[in-house]
Short mmCIF file of C-alpha atoms in Angstrom, two decimals:
data_model
loop_
_atom_site.label_atom_id
_atom_site.label_comp_id
_atom_site.label_asym_id
_atom_site.label_seq_id
_atom_site.Cartn_x
_atom_site.Cartn_y
_atom_site.Cartn_z
CA MET Q 1 93.42 85.24 91.82
CA ARG Q 2 95.92 84.63 89.16
CA LEU Q 3 94.61 82.51 86.28
CA PRO Q 4 95.37 79.00 84.57
CA ARG Q 5 97.45 78.61 81.43
CA PHE Q 6 94.01 78.15 79.36
CA SER Q 7 91.72 80.48 80.10
CA LEU Q 8 94.55 82.83 78.47
CA ILE Q 9 94.50 80.49 75.66
CA ILE Q 10 90.27 81.28 75.47
CA LEU Q 11 91.87 85.85 76.42
CA ILE Q 12 93.86 85.17 72.79
CA CYS Q 13 91.33 83.57 71.05
CA ALA Q 14 88.97 87.05 72.42
CA TYR Q 15 90.75 89.14 72.16
CA VAL Q 16 92.29 88.49 68.17
CA SER Q 17 88.76 88.75 67.81
CA GLU Q 18 88.17 91.87 69.09
CA TYR Q 19 90.45 93.46 67.20
CA THR Q 20 89.04 92.06 64.11
CA ALA Q 21 85.54 92.96 64.70
CA SER Q 22 86.52 96.57 66.25
CA TYR Q 23 88.13 97.35 62.89
CA TYR Q 24 85.75 96.19 60.93
CA LEU Q 25 82.67 98.37 63.50
CA GLN Q 26 85.16 101.63 62.52
CA LEU Q 27 86.57 101.12 58.69
CA GLN Q 28 83.15 100.17 57.38
CA ALA Q 29 80.44 103.73 59.50
CA VAL Q 30 77.42 103.06 57.47
CA GLY Q 31 77.79 106.95 56.64
CA GLY Q 32 80.76 105.51 54.81
CA ASN Q 33 82.85 109.24 54.81
CA VAL Q 34 85.21 110.99 57.67
CA CYS Q 35 81.62 112.74 59.32
CA SER Q 36 80.16 109.26 60.03
CA LEU Q 37 83.98 107.70 61.09
CA THR Q 38 84.55 111.06 64.06
CA LEU Q 39 81.87 110.29 65.13
CA VAL Q 40 82.32 106.77 65.43
CA ALA Q 41 85.56 107.34 66.96
CA LEU Q 42 83.75 109.89 69.35
CA PHE Q 43 81.19 107.54 70.92
CA LYS Q 44 83.83 104.68 70.99
CA GLY Q 45 85.94 106.53 73.39
CA LEU Q 46 82.85 107.93 75.19
CA PHE Q 47 81.08 105.06 75.82
CA MET Q 48 85.06 103.62 77.06
CA LEU Q 49 85.04 106.64 79.26
CA VAL Q 50 82.08 106.16 81.86
CA PRO Q 51 82.73 102.65 82.96
CA GLY Q 52 85.78 103.91 83.21
CA ILE Q 53 84.73 107.31 85.58
CA VAL Q 54 82.17 104.57 86.91
CA SER Q 55 85.34 102.74 88.51
CA TYR Q 56 87.24 105.79 89.76
CA TYR Q 57 84.61 105.77 93.32
CA ARG Q 58 83.75 102.16 93.40
CA SER Q 59 84.55 98.70 92.61
CA LEU Q 60 83.80 97.60 89.13
CA SER Q 61 84.53 94.04 87.78
CA LEU Q 62 84.80 92.61 84.20
CA ALA Q 63 81.56 90.65 84.04
CA THR Q 64 80.02 94.05 85.05
CA VAL Q 65 81.59 95.65 81.65
CA TYR Q 66 81.20 92.49 79.58
CA HIS Q 67 76.90 92.79 80.57
CA ALA Q 68 76.39 96.51 79.57
CA LEU Q 69 78.31 94.99 76.67
CA VAL Q 70 76.64 92.55 75.60
CA LEU Q 71 73.65 95.11 76.45
CA VAL Q 72 75.11 97.19 73.93
CA PHE Q 73 75.76 93.97 70.95
CA PHE Q 74 71.60 93.08 71.13
CA VAL Q 75 70.98 97.07 70.52
CA TYR Q 76 73.28 96.82 67.80
CA SER Q 77 71.96 93.47 66.72
CA GLY Q 78 67.96 94.83 66.83
CA ILE Q 79 68.88 98.08 64.67
CA LEU Q 80 70.47 96.10 62.13
CA ALA Q 81 67.78 94.11 61.62
CA LEU Q 82 65.24 95.85 61.80
CA SER Q 83 67.66 98.22 59.23
CA PRO Q 84 65.37 96.92 56.33
CA PHE Q 85 62.35 97.79 56.79
CA ALA Q 86 62.44 101.23 58.69
CA ASP Q 87 64.22 104.38 58.24
CA VAL Q 88 67.34 103.92 60.75
CA PRO Q 89 69.20 107.25 61.58
CA LEU Q 90 72.67 106.20 60.06
CA VAL Q 91 73.72 108.94 63.33
CA LEU Q 92 71.97 106.05 65.67
CA ILE Q 93 74.25 103.13 64.03
CA ASP Q 94 77.04 105.00 64.00
CA ILE Q 95 76.65 106.04 67.90
CA VAL Q 96 76.06 102.24 68.24
CA GLN Q 97 78.78 101.03 66.41
CA GLY Q 98 80.87 103.18 68.40
CA GLY Q 99 80.24 102.49 71.64
CA MET Q 100 80.48 98.91 70.72
CA SER Q 101 84.01 98.69 70.07
CA GLY Q 102 85.02 100.86 73.18
CA LEU Q 103 84.08 98.92 75.30
CA MET Q 104 84.95 95.67 74.05
CA ALA Q 105 88.57 96.75 73.70
CA LEU Q 106 88.23 98.38 77.25
CA LEU Q 107 86.97 95.15 77.95
CA ALA Q 108 89.64 92.89 76.04
CA ILE Q 109 92.67 94.99 77.55
CA SER Q 110 91.84 94.62 81.26
CA SER Q 111 90.62 90.78 81.58
CA PHE Q 112 94.48 90.37 80.81
CA THR Q 113 95.60 92.56 84.41
CA ALA Q 114 94.10 88.95 85.84
CA PHE Q 115 96.59 87.15 85.44
CA ARG Q 116 100.88 87.08 86.29
CA LEU Q 117 102.81 89.82 84.63
CA ASP Q 118 104.60 87.59 82.99
CA ARG Q 119 102.06 85.07 81.05
CA ALA Q 120 99.94 88.65 81.16
CA ARG Q 121 103.06 90.72 79.02
CA ARG Q 122 103.59 86.85 76.56
CA GLY Q 123 99.36 86.59 76.40
CA LEU Q 124 98.96 90.71 74.74
CA LEU Q 125 102.12 89.83 72.94
CA ILE Q 126 100.51 86.89 70.79
CA SER Q 127 97.14 88.61 70.65
CA LEU Q 128 98.18 91.43 69.13
CA ALA Q 129 100.67 89.87 66.72
CA ALA Q 130 97.87 87.46 65.17
CA ALA Q 131 95.32 90.03 65.37
CA THR Q 132 97.54 92.05 63.31
CA ALA Q 133 98.37 88.85 60.27
CA LEU Q 134 94.84 88.45 60.48
CA LEU Q 135 94.01 91.07 58.36
CA PRO Q 136 96.05 90.56 55.24
CA ALA Q 137 95.49 87.33 55.35
CA VAL Q 138 91.99 87.65 54.96
CA HIS Q 139 92.52 90.28 52.22
CA LEU Q 140 94.89 88.18 50.31
CA LEU Q 141 92.99 84.68 51.05
CA VAL Q 142 89.18 85.02 52.22
CA ASP Q 143 86.37 84.96 49.66
CA MET Q 144 83.66 87.15 52.13
CA PRO Q 145 82.38 89.92 52.29
CA GLN Q 146 83.67 92.50 55.27
CA GLU Q 147 80.23 92.40 56.58
CA ARG Q 148 79.30 89.00 56.52
CA PHE Q 149 83.33 88.91 58.53
CA ARG Q 150 82.59 91.55 60.30
CA GLU Q 151 79.45 89.45 62.30
CA ILE Q 152 81.69 86.07 61.96
CA MET Q 153 83.82 88.41 63.79
CA LEU Q 154 81.21 89.98 67.27
CA TRP Q 155 79.87 86.98 67.39
CA ALA Q 156 82.82 84.73 68.21
CA TYR Q 157 84.30 87.14 70.72
CA MET Q 158 80.95 87.01 71.90
CA VAL Q 159 81.38 84.10 72.73
CA ALA Q 160 84.78 83.56 73.72
CA THR Q 161 84.70 86.04 76.22
CA ALA Q 162 81.37 84.58 78.21
CA LEU Q 163 84.09 81.03 78.14
CA PHE Q 164 85.97 82.78 79.92
CA PHE Q 165 83.59 83.59 82.36
CA LEU Q 166 82.00 80.34 82.64
CA VAL Q 167 85.88 78.29 82.98
CA GLN Q 168 86.85 80.49 86.39
CA GLU Q 169 86.49 78.01 88.73
CA LYS Q 170 85.80 81.32 91.10
CA PRO Q 171 84.32 84.56 89.72
CA LEU Q 172 87.12 87.22 88.85
CA GLU Q 173 86.72 89.60 92.22
CA PRO Q 174 86.24 93.41 91.04
CA PHE Q 175 88.85 95.69 90.74
CA PRO Q 176 89.42 98.10 93.45
CA SER Q 177 88.06 101.66 92.95
CA VAL Q 178 90.51 104.86 91.89
CA ARG Q 179 89.75 105.79 95.36
CA ASP Q 180 90.18 102.91 96.85
CA ALA Q 181 93.54 101.88 95.71
CA THR Q 182 95.47 105.19 95.79
CA ALA Q 183 94.83 105.36 99.32
CA GLY Q 184 97.27 108.80 101.44
CA TYR Q 185 97.58 110.58 97.67
CA GLU Q 186 95.01 113.66 97.51
CA GLY Q 187 93.59 115.71 94.38
CA THR Q 188 95.31 116.01 91.52
CA GLY Q 189 98.11 114.08 92.78
CA ARG Q 190 95.76 111.16 93.05
CA ILE Q 191 94.86 110.32 89.19
CA LEU Q 192 98.27 111.38 88.51
CA TYR Q 193 99.80 108.15 89.80
CA ALA Q 194 96.87 106.28 88.94
CA LEU Q 195 97.35 106.92 84.68
CA PHE Q 196 101.31 107.56 86.05
CA PRO Q 197 102.90 104.97 88.64
CA THR Q 198 106.05 105.82 87.00
CA ARG Q 199 108.25 108.51 85.63
CA SER Q 200 109.08 106.63 82.55
CA VAL Q 201 111.34 108.92 79.93
CA SER Q 202 110.07 106.14 77.39
CA VAL Q 203 106.73 106.43 78.21
CA ILE Q 204 106.47 109.84 77.80
CA THR Q 205 107.65 110.30 74.48
CA GLU Q 206 105.06 107.45 73.45
CA LEU Q 207 102.77 109.40 74.72
CA LEU Q 208 103.65 112.67 73.14
CA ALA Q 209 104.24 110.69 70.12
CA LEU Q 210 101.04 108.39 69.66
CA MET Q 211 99.66 112.13 70.27
CA VAL Q 212 101.81 113.31 66.96
CA PHE Q 213 100.65 110.17 64.94
CA ASN Q 214 97.14 110.20 65.46
CA PHE Q 215 96.93 114.37 64.40
CA PHE Q 216 98.75 113.92 61.53
CA PHE Q 217 96.46 110.83 60.75
CA GLY Q 218 93.74 112.25 61.56
CA VAL Q 219 94.24 115.52 59.17
CA LEU Q 220 95.53 113.10 56.23
CA GLU Q 221 92.50 110.72 55.91
CA PRO Q 222 90.16 112.16 54.14
CA PHE Q 223 92.76 111.86 51.55
CA PHE Q 224 93.92 108.57 52.35
CA TYR Q 225 90.75 107.64 51.80
CA SER Q 226 89.94 107.92 48.61
CA LEU Q 227 92.79 106.40 47.55
CA ASP Q 228 91.51 103.74 48.93
CA TYR Q 229 94.71 102.96 52.08
CA THR Q 230 92.88 101.11 55.37
CA TYR Q 231 95.06 99.10 57.82
CA TYR Q 232 92.81 95.83 55.47
CA THR Q 233 94.83 96.93 52.42
CA ALA Q 234 98.47 97.70 53.45
CA ASP Q 235 99.00 94.64 53.65
CA SER Q 236 103.11 95.01 53.53
CA SER Q 237 102.86 97.27 56.02
CA MET Q 238 100.72 95.07 58.60
CA LEU Q 239 103.03 92.07 58.10
CA VAL Q 240 106.01 94.98 59.99
CA ILE Q 241 104.09 95.51 62.27
CA VAL Q 242 103.53 91.44 62.73
CA GLY Q 243 107.80 91.01 62.91
CA ILE Q 244 108.22 94.23 64.99
CA ILE Q 245 106.02 93.12 67.94
CA VAL Q 246 107.44 89.38 67.76
CA LEU Q 247 110.40 91.07 68.40
CA ILE Q 248 109.03 93.16 71.07
CA LEU Q 249 107.80 89.17 72.07
CA VAL Q 250 111.33 87.83 71.97
CA LEU Q 251 113.35 90.40 73.15
CA SER Q 252 110.74 90.36 76.92
CA SER Q 253 111.11 86.94 77.40
CA MET Q 254 115.21 87.49 77.96
CA PRO Q 255 115.65 88.87 81.22
CA ALA Q 256 119.69 90.53 80.70
CA ILE Q 257 117.86 92.92 77.56
CA ARG Q 258 114.34 93.32 79.46
CA LYS Q 259 116.08 95.96 81.36
CA GLN Q 260 116.81 98.31 78.13
CA LEU Q 261 113.21 97.95 76.45
CA ASP Q 262 113.16 101.75 78.09
CA ALA Q 263 116.12 102.44 75.44
CA ILE Q 264 115.13 100.62 72.78
CA PHE Q 265 111.36 102.24 73.43
CA PHE Q 266 112.64 105.33 73.05
CA LEU Q 267 115.00 104.70 69.88
CA ILE Q 268 111.45 103.34 68.25
CA VAL Q 269 110.42 106.26 68.51
CA VAL Q 270 112.80 108.68 67.87
CA GLY Q 271 112.73 106.73 64.77
CA SER Q 272 109.16 106.67 63.51
CA LEU Q 273 109.29 110.89 64.44
CA VAL Q 274 111.76 110.99 61.75
CA VAL Q 275 110.95 109.03 58.89
CA LEU Q 276 107.54 110.47 59.27
CA PHE Q 277 109.88 113.55 58.86
CA VAL Q 278 111.35 112.36 55.85
CA SER Q 279 108.68 110.58 54.06
CA LEU Q 280 106.00 113.92 54.91
CA ALA Q 281 108.27 116.29 53.16
CA PHE Q 282 110.52 114.62 50.59
CA VAL Q 283 108.81 111.08 49.14
CA SER Q 284 106.31 111.86 46.56
CA ASP Q 285 104.47 108.96 46.94
CA PRO Q 286 101.19 108.10 49.28
CA ALA Q 287 100.77 104.96 49.94
CA VAL Q 288 105.37 105.64 52.40
CA ALA Q 289 103.92 107.92 54.45
CA PHE Q 290 100.65 105.95 55.07
CA GLY Q 291 102.17 102.26 55.53
CA VAL Q 292 104.86 104.81 57.95
CA MET Q 293 101.64 106.42 59.80
CA ILE Q 294 99.77 103.04 60.53
CA VAL Q 295 103.25 101.45 61.77
CA GLY Q 296 104.64 104.06 63.91
CA ASN Q 297 100.20 104.34 65.60
CA SER Q 298 100.20 100.94 65.79
CA VAL Q 299 103.98 100.49 67.38
CA LEU Q 300 103.55 103.18 69.80
CA HIS Q 301 100.51 101.48 71.03
CA VAL Q 302 101.74 98.29 71.53
CA GLN Q 303 104.23 99.96 73.80
CA ILE Q 304 101.36 101.92 76.13
CA LEU Q 305 99.36 98.43 76.06
CA LEU Q 306 102.28 97.07 77.44
CA PHE Q 307 102.84 100.36 79.88
CA LEU Q 308 99.27 99.77 81.28
CA ILE Q 309 99.13 96.61 81.82
CA GLU Q 310 102.63 96.24 83.74
CA THR Q 311 101.92 98.75 85.94
CA SER Q 312 98.33 97.95 86.82
CA ILE Q 313 99.21 94.46 87.64
CA GLU Q 314 103.03 95.96 89.42
CA ARG Q 315 100.72 98.43 91.27
CA SER Q 316 96.98 97.01 92.03
CA LEU Q 317 95.39 100.30 89.71
CA PRO Q 318 92.42 99.61 88.74
CA PRO Q 319 92.31 99.30 84.63
CA PHE Q 320 89.58 100.70 83.41
CA PHE Q 321 89.91 104.29 84.27
CA ARG Q 322 93.89 104.05 82.84
CA TYR Q 323 93.26 102.84 79.99
CA ALA Q 324 89.73 104.67 79.00
CA VAL Q 325 91.46 107.87 80.70
CA ILE Q 326 94.52 108.02 78.49
CA ILE Q 327 93.03 106.28 74.99
CA SER Q 328 90.84 108.56 74.79
CA VAL Q 329 93.24 111.61 75.23
CA PHE Q 330 96.20 109.89 73.81
CA LEU Q 331 94.79 108.53 70.92
CA ALA Q 332 91.04 109.40 70.29
CA LEU Q 333 91.20 113.30 70.88
CA PRO Q 334 93.84 114.06 68.52
CA ASN Q 335 93.31 111.67 65.83
CA ILE Q 336 88.99 114.12 66.02
CA LEU Q 337 91.38 116.20 65.97
CA GLY Q 338 92.78 116.02 62.90
CA ARG Q 339 90.23 115.45 61.08
CA LEU Q 340 87.69 118.21 61.97
CA LEU Q 341 90.93 120.25 60.65
CA SER Q 342 91.62 118.37 58.03
CA GLU Q 343 89.71 120.20 55.48
CA PRO Q 344 91.15 123.39 56.70
CA ILE Q 345 95.08 122.24 56.30
CA LEU Q 346 94.76 120.85 52.85
CA GLY Q 347 91.92 122.83 51.43
CA ALA Q 348 89.00 121.10 48.79
CA SER Q 349 91.73 119.31 46.93
CA LEU Q 350 93.21 115.73 47.43
CA SER Q 351 95.95 115.74 45.46
CA TRP Q 352 98.97 114.54 46.93
CA ASP Q 353 101.39 117.20 44.97
CA SER Q 354 97.98 119.97 45.67
CA PHE Q 355 98.37 119.98 48.99
CA ALA Q 356 102.47 120.00 48.91
CA MET Q 357 102.87 123.26 52.01
CA SER Q 358 100.50 121.62 53.62
CA ARG Q 359 102.43 118.19 53.17
CA ILE Q 360 105.25 120.51 53.79
CA ALA Q 361 103.81 122.40 56.79
CA ILE Q 362 102.68 119.28 58.42
CA ALA Q 363 105.85 117.60 58.28
CA ALA Q 364 107.48 120.70 60.08
CA LEU Q 365 105.16 120.29 62.64
CA ALA Q 366 106.27 116.49 62.65
CA PHE Q 367 110.12 118.24 63.09
CA VAL Q 368 109.31 120.89 65.89
CA THR Q 369 107.56 117.67 67.86
CA LEU Q 370 110.57 115.71 67.35
CA VAL Q 371 113.04 118.02 69.25
CA ALA Q 372 110.45 119.22 71.87
CA VAL Q 373 110.59 114.90 72.25
CA VAL Q 374 114.15 114.49 71.70
CA ALA Q 375 114.76 117.39 74.05
CA LEU Q 376 112.15 116.59 77.15
CA ALA Q 377 112.97 113.26 77.47
CA LEU Q 378 116.81 114.02 77.80
CA VAL Q 379 115.97 117.03 80.40
CA VAL Q 380 113.71 114.31 81.99
CA TRP Q 381 116.14 111.57 82.32
CA ARG Q 382 118.99 113.68 83.48
CA LYS Q 383 116.69 114.64 86.50
CA GLU Q 384 117.05 111.12 87.17
CA ARG Q 385 120.25 110.48 86.51
CA ARG Q 386 121.50 113.16 88.90
CA GLY Q 387 118.66 113.82 91.28
CA PRO Q 388 119.94 110.63 93.82
CA SER Q 389 124.22 112.13 93.52
CA GLU Q 390 122.95 115.28 94.63
CA ALA Q 391 120.85 114.71 97.87
CA GLY Q 392 123.34 112.62 99.25
CA ALA Q 393 122.56 109.24 97.94
CA PRO Q 394 124.35 106.45 99.50
CA ALA Q 395 127.01 105.30 96.83
CA GLY Q 396 126.83 101.67 95.79
CA ASN Q 397 124.96 99.66 93.24
CA ALA Q 398 121.05 100.45 92.59
CA ASP Q 399 120.30 96.75 91.41
CA SER Q 400 121.52 95.63 94.68
CA GLU Q 401 119.46 98.94 96.28
CA GLU Q 402 116.23 97.39 94.25
CA ARG Q 403 116.73 94.19 95.88
CA ALA Q 404 117.16 94.58 98.69
CA LEU Q 405 114.32 97.17 99.52
CA SER Q 406 112.66 93.91 97.47
CA ALA Q 407 113.49 91.59 100.17
CA LEU Q 408 112.66 94.57 102.75
CA GLN Q 409 109.32 94.63 101.19
CA ASP Q 410 108.33 90.27 101.08
CA GLU Q 411 110.58 90.25 104.65
CA PHE Q 412 108.73 92.98 106.47
CA GLY Q 413 105.24 93.32 104.94
CA LEU Q 414 105.65 97.03 103.60
CA THR Q 415 103.48 98.13 100.98
CA GLN Q 416 104.10 99.15 97.58
CA ARG Q 417 104.74 103.21 99.02
CA GLU Q 418 106.12 102.05 101.62
CA LEU Q 419 108.49 100.59 99.06
CA GLU Q 420 108.58 104.20 97.80
CA VAL Q 421 108.57 106.39 100.00
CA ALA Q 422 111.57 104.00 101.91
CA ALA Q 423 114.22 104.13 99.01
CA LEU Q 424 113.59 107.81 97.82
CA TYR Q 425 113.71 108.79 102.01
CA SER Q 426 117.13 106.31 102.18
CA GLN Q 427 118.32 108.55 98.94
CA GLY Q 428 118.47 111.77 101.15
CA ARG Q 429 115.33 112.92 100.28
CA SER Q 430 113.23 115.47 101.94
CA VAL Q 431 110.09 115.37 103.51
CA PRO Q 432 108.90 117.65 101.58
CA VAL Q 433 110.89 116.55 98.21
CA ILE Q 434 109.06 113.06 98.98
CA SER Q 435 105.57 115.02 99.04
CA SER Q 436 106.30 116.83 95.58
CA MET Q 437 107.44 114.14 93.95
CA GLN Q 438 104.44 111.16 95.02
CA PHE Q 439 101.72 113.96 94.80
CA VAL Q 440 100.57 113.23 98.85
CA SER Q 441 101.13 116.26 101.14
CA GLU Q 442 103.79 115.98 104.09
CA SER Q 443 101.68 114.73 106.96
CA THR Q 444 101.38 111.59 104.61
CA VAL Q 445 104.78 110.81 103.94
CA LYS Q 446 105.44 110.88 108.04
CA THR Q 447 102.42 108.39 108.39
CA HIS Q 448 104.62 106.19 106.11
CA ILE Q 449 107.96 106.94 107.29
CA LYS Q 450 106.40 106.20 110.61
CA SER Q 451 104.92 103.05 109.82
CA ILE Q 452 108.20 101.48 108.11
CA TYR Q 453 110.09 102.35 111.10
CA ALA Q 454 107.55 99.92 112.70
CA LYS Q 455 107.62 97.29 110.53
CA LEU Q 456 110.90 97.11 110.23
CA GLY Q 457 111.46 97.94 114.26
CA ILE Q 458 114.64 101.06 113.21
CA HIS Q 459 114.72 104.81 114.74
CA SER Q 460 116.19 106.69 111.72
CA LYS Q 461 117.57 107.25 109.00
CA GLN Q 462 121.26 106.15 109.36
CA GLU Q 463 119.50 102.23 110.48
CA LEU Q 464 116.95 101.91 106.86
CA ILE Q 465 120.48 102.86 105.91
CA ALA Q 466 122.10 100.31 107.37
CA LEU Q 467 119.75 97.91 106.80
CA ILE Q 468 119.21 98.81 103.06
CA ALA Q 469 123.25 98.43 102.62
CA ASP Q 470 123.66 95.44 104.60
CA ARG Q 471 120.40 93.35 102.70
CA GLY Q 472 122.42 94.87 99.48
#
């Protein structure tokens, strides 16, 4: 079921509130130090992973996660209400704040997958642009304590999300479990397909680069916070992020350019890493390095969110497991590791000049990572380019073949996995090769091929190739 436009407007408002509230929940860790911030980040990831793991084994709905969030919200509100009158451990407050932030982020992003793909993509980008623009606007224009504004955004999110559920004509259907959505895949192959159903060069490089940015930010975070460098005070950097998101929104709405977005994203990744290396190694102003880090990290995060939403909708994959695992592993874990290694790397001094050698070492690591990312991307790209021709794939236009397969899927009711197997089999890939590429057993591939033959009314690979050529 795909939802009406009014629901998307409500969800955009909810996401803007969630983004802002989550930012303040993480920024204003009660302990007021890096240890408290690390604790909040750790439990944000853990609270996301719980519904993610549950969704691997059983179906899970947006409403169920919202009910869990409501429970944590009232626990959080009760703790804050009691704190003036009782000695509430600061660690407990940090844990609950992290849990709130994790569940809110998981629910907000996963809700977009209930919409049609074009609306989901547009809604996410509009939400991110509006939420990012709100932080500098509040900093510059609103004369209100941050704690008060955080509470307003929390309540706004809870109310908007409740309204999102109430306006639906029918209850939203639960997402299938990962096991049900990936039937035919086994073991590690099932997990890999659930997380990365497409082998995109840009996705590989984006995830690696995201780990790099979050690790470096974790290492340098104590120094940045000592100078009061936060997203809240980085007005110019936030406006740059807004401009980039708007540019992505415009480009993604242009069919002729949309096909080139992977290449554009790859250039953004490489460019961000180059600028990070230069700013760490040669720039004397730490504000520049901080700005580069938050811009690069935020833009990469946008691209990963787009990947998660688009592939979840296109492949009918449950979003809870995918978002929880990818964000925890590629974003939260490197950042926490960087914070833990911050003191050994930087030492006790928090002077930009005093740890110049550490900056150079970090910059060298950034450069090595850049080379590795580019090399890996080229290897994967060359493999993708070389594969069809070496395997004896028929000559022809790839776009026409894709259109032909899509037409066959619509006409004969091929499943998504049968479509993928048909494409590879018609390109000359053998059953063992397809088994390796799709992370399934050879018997499963043979079963798919038999099903394809039965649905299409054919009996051989040559008939399949001819049918695709005729429809192209």
